[in-house]
Short mmCIF file of C-alpha atoms and ligand atoms in Angstrom, two decimals:
data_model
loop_
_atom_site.label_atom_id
_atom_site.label_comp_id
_atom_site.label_asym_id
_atom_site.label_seq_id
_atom_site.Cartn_x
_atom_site.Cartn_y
_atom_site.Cartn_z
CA UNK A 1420 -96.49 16.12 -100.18
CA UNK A 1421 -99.23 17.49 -97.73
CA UNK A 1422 -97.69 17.47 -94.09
CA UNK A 1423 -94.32 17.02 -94.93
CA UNK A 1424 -91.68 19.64 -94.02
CA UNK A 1425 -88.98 20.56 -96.74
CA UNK A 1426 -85.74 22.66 -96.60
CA UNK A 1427 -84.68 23.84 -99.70
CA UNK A 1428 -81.07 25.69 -99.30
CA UNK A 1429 -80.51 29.23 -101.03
CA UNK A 1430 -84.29 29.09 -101.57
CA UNK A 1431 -84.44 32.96 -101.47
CA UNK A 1432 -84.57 33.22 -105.18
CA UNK A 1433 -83.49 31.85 -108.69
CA UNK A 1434 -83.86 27.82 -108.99
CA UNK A 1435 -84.40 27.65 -105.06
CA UNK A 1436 -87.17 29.67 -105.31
CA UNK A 1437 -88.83 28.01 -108.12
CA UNK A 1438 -88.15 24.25 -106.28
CA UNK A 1439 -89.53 25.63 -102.88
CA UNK A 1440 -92.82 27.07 -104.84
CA UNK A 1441 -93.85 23.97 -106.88
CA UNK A 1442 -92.90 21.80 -103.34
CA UNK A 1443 -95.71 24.19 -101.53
CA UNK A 1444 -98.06 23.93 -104.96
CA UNK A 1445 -97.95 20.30 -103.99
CA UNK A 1446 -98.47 21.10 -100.06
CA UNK A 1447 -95.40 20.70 -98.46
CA UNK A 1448 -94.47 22.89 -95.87
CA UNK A 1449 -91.07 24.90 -96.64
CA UNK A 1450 -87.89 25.99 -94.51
CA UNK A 1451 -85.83 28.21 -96.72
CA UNK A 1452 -82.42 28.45 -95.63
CA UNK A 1453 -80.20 31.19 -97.29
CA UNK A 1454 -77.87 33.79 -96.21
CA UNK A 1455 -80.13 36.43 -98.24
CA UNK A 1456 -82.45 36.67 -94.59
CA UNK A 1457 -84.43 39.05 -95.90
CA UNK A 1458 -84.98 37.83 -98.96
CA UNK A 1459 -85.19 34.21 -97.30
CA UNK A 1460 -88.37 35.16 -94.94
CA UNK A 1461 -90.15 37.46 -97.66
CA UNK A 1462 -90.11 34.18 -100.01
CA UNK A 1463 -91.58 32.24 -97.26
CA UNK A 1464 -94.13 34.70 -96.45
CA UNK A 1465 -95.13 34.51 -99.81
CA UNK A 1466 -95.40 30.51 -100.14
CA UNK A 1467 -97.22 30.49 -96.62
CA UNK A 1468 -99.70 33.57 -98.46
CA UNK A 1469 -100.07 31.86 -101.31
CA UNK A 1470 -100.57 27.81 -100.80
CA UNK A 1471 -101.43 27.55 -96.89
CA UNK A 1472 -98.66 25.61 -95.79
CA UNK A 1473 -96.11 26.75 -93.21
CA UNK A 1474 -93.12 28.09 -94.27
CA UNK A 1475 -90.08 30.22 -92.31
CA UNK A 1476 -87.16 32.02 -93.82
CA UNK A 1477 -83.77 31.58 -92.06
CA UNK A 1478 -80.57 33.17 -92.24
CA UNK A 1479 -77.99 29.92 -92.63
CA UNK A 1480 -74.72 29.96 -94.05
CA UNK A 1481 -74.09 26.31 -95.43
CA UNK A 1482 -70.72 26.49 -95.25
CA UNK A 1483 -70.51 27.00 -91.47
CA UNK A 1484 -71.31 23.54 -89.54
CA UNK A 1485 -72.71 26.05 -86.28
CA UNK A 1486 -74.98 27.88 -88.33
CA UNK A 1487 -76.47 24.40 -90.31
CA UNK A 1488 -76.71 22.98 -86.60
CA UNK A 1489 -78.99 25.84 -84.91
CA UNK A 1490 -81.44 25.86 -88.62
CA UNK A 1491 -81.89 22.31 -88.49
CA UNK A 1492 -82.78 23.35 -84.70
CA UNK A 1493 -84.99 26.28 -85.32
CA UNK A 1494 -86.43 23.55 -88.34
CA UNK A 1495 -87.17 21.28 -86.06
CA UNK A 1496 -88.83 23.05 -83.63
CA UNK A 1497 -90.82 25.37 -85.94
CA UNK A 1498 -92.18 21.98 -87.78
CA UNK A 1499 -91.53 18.83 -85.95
CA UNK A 1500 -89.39 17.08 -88.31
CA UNK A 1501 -87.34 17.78 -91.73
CA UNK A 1502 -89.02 14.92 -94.83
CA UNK A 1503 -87.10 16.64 -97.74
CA UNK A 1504 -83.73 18.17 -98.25
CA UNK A 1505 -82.86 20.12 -101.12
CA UNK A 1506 -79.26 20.93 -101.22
CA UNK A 1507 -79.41 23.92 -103.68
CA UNK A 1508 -77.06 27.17 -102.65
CA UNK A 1509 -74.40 27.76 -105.05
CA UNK A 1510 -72.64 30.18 -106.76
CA UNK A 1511 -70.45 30.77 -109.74
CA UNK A 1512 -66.89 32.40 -109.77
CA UNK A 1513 -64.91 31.97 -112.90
CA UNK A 1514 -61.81 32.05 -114.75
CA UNK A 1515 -59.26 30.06 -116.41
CA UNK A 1516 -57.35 27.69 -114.00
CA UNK A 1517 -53.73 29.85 -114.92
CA UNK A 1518 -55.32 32.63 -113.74
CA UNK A 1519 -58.27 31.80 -110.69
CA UNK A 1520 -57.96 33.13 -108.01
CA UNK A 1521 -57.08 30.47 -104.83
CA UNK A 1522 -59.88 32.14 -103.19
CA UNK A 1523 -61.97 31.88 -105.70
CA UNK A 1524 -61.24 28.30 -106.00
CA UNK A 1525 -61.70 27.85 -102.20
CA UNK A 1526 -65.19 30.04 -101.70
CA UNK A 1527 -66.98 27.98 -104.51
CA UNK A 1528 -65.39 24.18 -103.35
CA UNK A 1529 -66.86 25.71 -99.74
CA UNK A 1530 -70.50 26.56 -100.66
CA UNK A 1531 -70.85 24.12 -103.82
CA UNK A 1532 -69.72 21.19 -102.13
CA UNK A 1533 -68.76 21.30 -98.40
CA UNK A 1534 -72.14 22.86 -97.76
CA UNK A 1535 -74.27 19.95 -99.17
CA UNK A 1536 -72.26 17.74 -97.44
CA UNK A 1537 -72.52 19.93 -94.04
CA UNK A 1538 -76.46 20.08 -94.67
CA UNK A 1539 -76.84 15.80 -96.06
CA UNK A 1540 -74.40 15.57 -92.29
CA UNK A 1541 -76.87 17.30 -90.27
CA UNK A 1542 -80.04 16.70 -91.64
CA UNK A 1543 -79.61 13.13 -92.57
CA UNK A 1544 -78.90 12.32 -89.20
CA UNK A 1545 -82.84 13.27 -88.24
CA UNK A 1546 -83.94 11.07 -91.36
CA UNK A 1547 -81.68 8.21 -90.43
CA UNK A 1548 -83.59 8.51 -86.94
CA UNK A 1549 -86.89 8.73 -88.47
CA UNK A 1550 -86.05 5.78 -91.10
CA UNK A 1551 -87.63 7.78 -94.08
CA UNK A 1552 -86.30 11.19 -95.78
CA UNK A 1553 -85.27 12.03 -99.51
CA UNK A 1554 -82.53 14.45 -100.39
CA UNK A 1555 -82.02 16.03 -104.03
CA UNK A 1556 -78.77 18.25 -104.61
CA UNK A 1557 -78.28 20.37 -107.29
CA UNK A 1558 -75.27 19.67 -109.61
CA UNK A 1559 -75.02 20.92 -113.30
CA UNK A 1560 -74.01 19.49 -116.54
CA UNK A 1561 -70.62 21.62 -116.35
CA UNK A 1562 -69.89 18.61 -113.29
CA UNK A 1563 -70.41 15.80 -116.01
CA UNK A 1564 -68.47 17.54 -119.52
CA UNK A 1565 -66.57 20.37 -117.83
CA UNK A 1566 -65.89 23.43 -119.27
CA UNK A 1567 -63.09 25.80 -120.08
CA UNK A 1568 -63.40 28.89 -117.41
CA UNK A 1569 -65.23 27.07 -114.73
CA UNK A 1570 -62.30 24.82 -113.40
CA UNK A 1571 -63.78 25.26 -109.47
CA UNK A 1572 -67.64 25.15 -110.59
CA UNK A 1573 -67.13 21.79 -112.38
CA UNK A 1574 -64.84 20.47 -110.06
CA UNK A 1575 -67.65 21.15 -107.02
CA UNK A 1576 -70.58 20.12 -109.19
CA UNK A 1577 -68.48 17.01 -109.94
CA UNK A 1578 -68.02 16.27 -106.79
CA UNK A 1579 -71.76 17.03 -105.57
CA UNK A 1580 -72.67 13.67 -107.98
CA UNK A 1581 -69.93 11.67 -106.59
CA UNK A 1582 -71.21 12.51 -102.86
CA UNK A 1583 -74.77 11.87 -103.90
CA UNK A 1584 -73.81 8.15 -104.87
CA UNK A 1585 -72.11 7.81 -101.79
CA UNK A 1586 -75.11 9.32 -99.92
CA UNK A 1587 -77.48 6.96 -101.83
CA UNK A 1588 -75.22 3.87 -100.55
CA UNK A 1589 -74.95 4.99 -96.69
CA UNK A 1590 -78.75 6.17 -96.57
CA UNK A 1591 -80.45 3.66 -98.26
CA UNK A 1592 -80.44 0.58 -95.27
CA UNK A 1593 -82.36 3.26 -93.18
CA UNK A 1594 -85.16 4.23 -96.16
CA UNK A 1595 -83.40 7.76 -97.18
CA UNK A 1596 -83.17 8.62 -101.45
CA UNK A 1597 -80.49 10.73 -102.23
CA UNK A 1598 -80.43 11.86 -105.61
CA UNK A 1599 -79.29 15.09 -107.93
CA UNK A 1600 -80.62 17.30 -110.41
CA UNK A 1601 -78.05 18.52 -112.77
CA UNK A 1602 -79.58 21.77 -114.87
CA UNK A 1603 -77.77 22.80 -118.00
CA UNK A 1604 -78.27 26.39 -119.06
CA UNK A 1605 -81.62 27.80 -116.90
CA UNK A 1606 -82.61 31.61 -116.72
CA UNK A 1607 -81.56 33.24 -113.51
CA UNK A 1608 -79.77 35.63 -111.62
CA UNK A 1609 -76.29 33.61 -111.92
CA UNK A 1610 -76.94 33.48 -116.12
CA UNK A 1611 -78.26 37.26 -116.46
CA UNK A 1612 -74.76 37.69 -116.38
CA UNK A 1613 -74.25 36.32 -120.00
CA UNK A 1614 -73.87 38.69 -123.15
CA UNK A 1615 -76.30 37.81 -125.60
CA UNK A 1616 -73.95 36.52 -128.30
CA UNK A 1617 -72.99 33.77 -125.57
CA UNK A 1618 -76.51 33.25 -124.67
CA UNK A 1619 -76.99 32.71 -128.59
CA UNK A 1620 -74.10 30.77 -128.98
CA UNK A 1621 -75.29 28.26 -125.59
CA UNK A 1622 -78.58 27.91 -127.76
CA UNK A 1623 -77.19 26.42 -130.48
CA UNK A 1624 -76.10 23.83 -128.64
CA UNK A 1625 -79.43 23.04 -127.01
CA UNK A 1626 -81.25 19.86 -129.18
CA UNK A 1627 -84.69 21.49 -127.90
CA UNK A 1628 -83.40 24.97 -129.24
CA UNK A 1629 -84.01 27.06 -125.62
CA UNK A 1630 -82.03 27.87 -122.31
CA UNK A 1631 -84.39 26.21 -119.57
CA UNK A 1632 -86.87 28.14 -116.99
CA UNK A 1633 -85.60 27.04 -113.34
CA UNK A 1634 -89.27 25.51 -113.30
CA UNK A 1635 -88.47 23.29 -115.58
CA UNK A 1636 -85.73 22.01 -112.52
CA UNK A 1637 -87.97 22.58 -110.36
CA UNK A 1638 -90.37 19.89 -111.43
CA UNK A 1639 -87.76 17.12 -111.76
CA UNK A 1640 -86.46 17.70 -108.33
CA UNK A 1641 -90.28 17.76 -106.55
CA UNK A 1642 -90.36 14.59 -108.40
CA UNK A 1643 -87.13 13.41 -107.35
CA UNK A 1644 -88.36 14.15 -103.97
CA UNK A 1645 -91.33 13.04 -104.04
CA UNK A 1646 -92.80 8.93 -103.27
CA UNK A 1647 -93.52 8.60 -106.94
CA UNK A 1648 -89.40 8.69 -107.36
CA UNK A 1649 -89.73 5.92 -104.25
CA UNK A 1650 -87.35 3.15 -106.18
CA UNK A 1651 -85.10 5.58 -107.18
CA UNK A 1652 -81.59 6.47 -105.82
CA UNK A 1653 -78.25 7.43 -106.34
CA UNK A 1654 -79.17 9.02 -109.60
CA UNK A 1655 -78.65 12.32 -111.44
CA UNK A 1656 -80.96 13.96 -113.90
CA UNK A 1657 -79.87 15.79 -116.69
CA UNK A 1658 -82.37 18.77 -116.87
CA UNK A 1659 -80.71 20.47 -119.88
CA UNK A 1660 -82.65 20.09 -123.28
CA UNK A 1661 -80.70 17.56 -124.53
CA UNK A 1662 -77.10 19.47 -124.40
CA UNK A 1663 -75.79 16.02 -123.08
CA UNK A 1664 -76.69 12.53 -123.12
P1 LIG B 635 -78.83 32.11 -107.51
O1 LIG B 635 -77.56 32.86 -107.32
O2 LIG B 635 -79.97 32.81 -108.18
O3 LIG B 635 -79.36 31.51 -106.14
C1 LIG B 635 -78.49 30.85 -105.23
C2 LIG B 635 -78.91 31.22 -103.82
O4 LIG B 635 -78.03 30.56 -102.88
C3 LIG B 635 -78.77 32.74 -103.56
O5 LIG B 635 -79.87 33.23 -102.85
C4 LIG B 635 -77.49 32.78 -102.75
O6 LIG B 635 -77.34 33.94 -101.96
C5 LIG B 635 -77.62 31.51 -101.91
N1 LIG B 635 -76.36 31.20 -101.26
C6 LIG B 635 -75.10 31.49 -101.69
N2 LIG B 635 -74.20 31.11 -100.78
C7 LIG B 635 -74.88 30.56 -99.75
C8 LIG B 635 -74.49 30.00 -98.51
N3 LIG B 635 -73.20 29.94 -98.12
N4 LIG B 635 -75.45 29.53 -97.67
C9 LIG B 635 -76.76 29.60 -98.03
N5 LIG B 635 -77.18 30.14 -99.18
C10 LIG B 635 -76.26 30.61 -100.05
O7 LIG B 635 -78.43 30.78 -108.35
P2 LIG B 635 -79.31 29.78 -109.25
O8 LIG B 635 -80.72 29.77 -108.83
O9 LIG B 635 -78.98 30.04 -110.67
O10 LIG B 635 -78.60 28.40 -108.88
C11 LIG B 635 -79.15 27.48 -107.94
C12 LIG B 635 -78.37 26.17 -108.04
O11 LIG B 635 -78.49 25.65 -109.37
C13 LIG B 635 -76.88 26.32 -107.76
O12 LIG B 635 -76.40 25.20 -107.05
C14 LIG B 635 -76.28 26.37 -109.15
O13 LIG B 635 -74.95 25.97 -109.16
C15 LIG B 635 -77.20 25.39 -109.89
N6 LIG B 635 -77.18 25.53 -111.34
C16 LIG B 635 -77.64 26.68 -111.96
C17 LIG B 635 -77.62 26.77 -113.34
C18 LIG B 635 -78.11 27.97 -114.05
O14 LIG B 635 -78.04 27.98 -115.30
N7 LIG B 635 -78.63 29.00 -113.38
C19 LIG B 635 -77.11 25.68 -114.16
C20 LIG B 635 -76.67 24.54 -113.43
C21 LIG B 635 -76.72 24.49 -112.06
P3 LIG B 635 -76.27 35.10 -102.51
O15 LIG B 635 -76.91 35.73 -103.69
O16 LIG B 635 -76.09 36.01 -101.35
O17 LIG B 635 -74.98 34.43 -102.88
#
């Protein structure tokens, strides 16, 4: 990974965080894009701190072509080209279908799903032109079995594996991966929200008995990303102790 320059979307905290930490472990340098700015440049200060690798913080909102354009501008400039994509902002807003909200339905089909295909748009065209680049996005199992109260979440994550396929197929001629990472139950910010009878009853249904760590994504997607995944593409990993197979 040494040399090679990384953005890893909503990489302010929670899984992001974790996936732009074990890229800079492994020497990458790191653009985190998220609309947490704050947040965004104190996690790259960190990673910079802490591994020696260059890393910036930008405020991007994935959803908004204009804003993806000028970070993959700022990117470039900063680090002289983008290797690694990881399409990982996302955000959760449920209900049943009879009673979602359209907006709530619209705001997480927008972020989920239009913004990894806004980011794949305007990133892949610098990795078509460089004829090398790999792209992870991050689904979830909810995208593969569904489930009741997440009718928008599923949908997106749903379609963020069909769009990887298609990536895979219109990248590959010119040497770019695309592949997904789809976590089942992980410990962050979007699952503190749980009550601890649901947390119990998710565990239950866990074959290796535990909710996951987001470093435990984290390490399939640096692999994903990485030239040790080089013959792989179009594929999505379930990182989820086992809840499906
Ligand atoms: P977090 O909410 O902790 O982190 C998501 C980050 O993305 C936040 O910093 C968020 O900022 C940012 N973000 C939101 N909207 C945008 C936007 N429009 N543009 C740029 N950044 C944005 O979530 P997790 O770490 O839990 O989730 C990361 C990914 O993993 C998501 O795609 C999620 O769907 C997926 N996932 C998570 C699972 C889990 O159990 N936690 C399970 C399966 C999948 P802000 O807080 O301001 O919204």
């Amino acid at each position: 990974m040494r040399g090679k320059n990384a953005v890893v979307t909503g990489g302010a905290r929670g899984i992001g965080e974790a996936i732009a930490g074990v890229l800079a472990k492994m020497g990458a340098n790191i653009a985190i894009w998220d609309v947490l700015s704050d947040q965004a440049r104190d996690a790259a200060a960190a990673l910079a701190g802490k591994h020696g690798v260059k890393a910036a913080g930008l405020a991007v909102d994935v959803t908004r072509g204009e804003s993806v354009e000028a970070a993959v501008e700022e990117t470039l400039g900063e680090m002289g080209g983008i290797d690694i994509l990881i399409n990982n902002a996302g955000i959760t807003r449920d209900g049943l279908i009879i009673r979602m909200r359209e907006e709530d339905w619209d705001r997480v089909l927008a972020i989920n799903l239009k913004g990894v295909w806004q980011c794949s748009k305007s990133v892949g065209r610098v990795m078509l032109k460089a004829r090398r680049g790999a792209i992870v996005n991050i689904a979830s199992v909810v995208g593969v079995m569904g489930n009741a109260g997440q009718a928008n979440y599923s949908a997106s994550k749903a379609g963020v594996i069909g769009l990887t396929k298609t990536s895979a197929k219109e990248f590959a001629p010119r040497g770019v991966r695309v592949n997904a990472v789809a976590p089942g139950y992980i410990r962050t910010p979007m699952t503190d929200k749980l009550t601890d009878e649901q947390r119990e009853r998710l565990r239950a249904l866990i074959p290796l008995g535990q909710l996951g760590t987001p470093a435990d994504v984290a390490d399939a997607v640096a692999f994903l990303a990485s030239d040790a995944a080089r013959y792989i593409t179009g594929q999505t990993i379930n990182v989820c102790g086992g809840m499906v197979m």
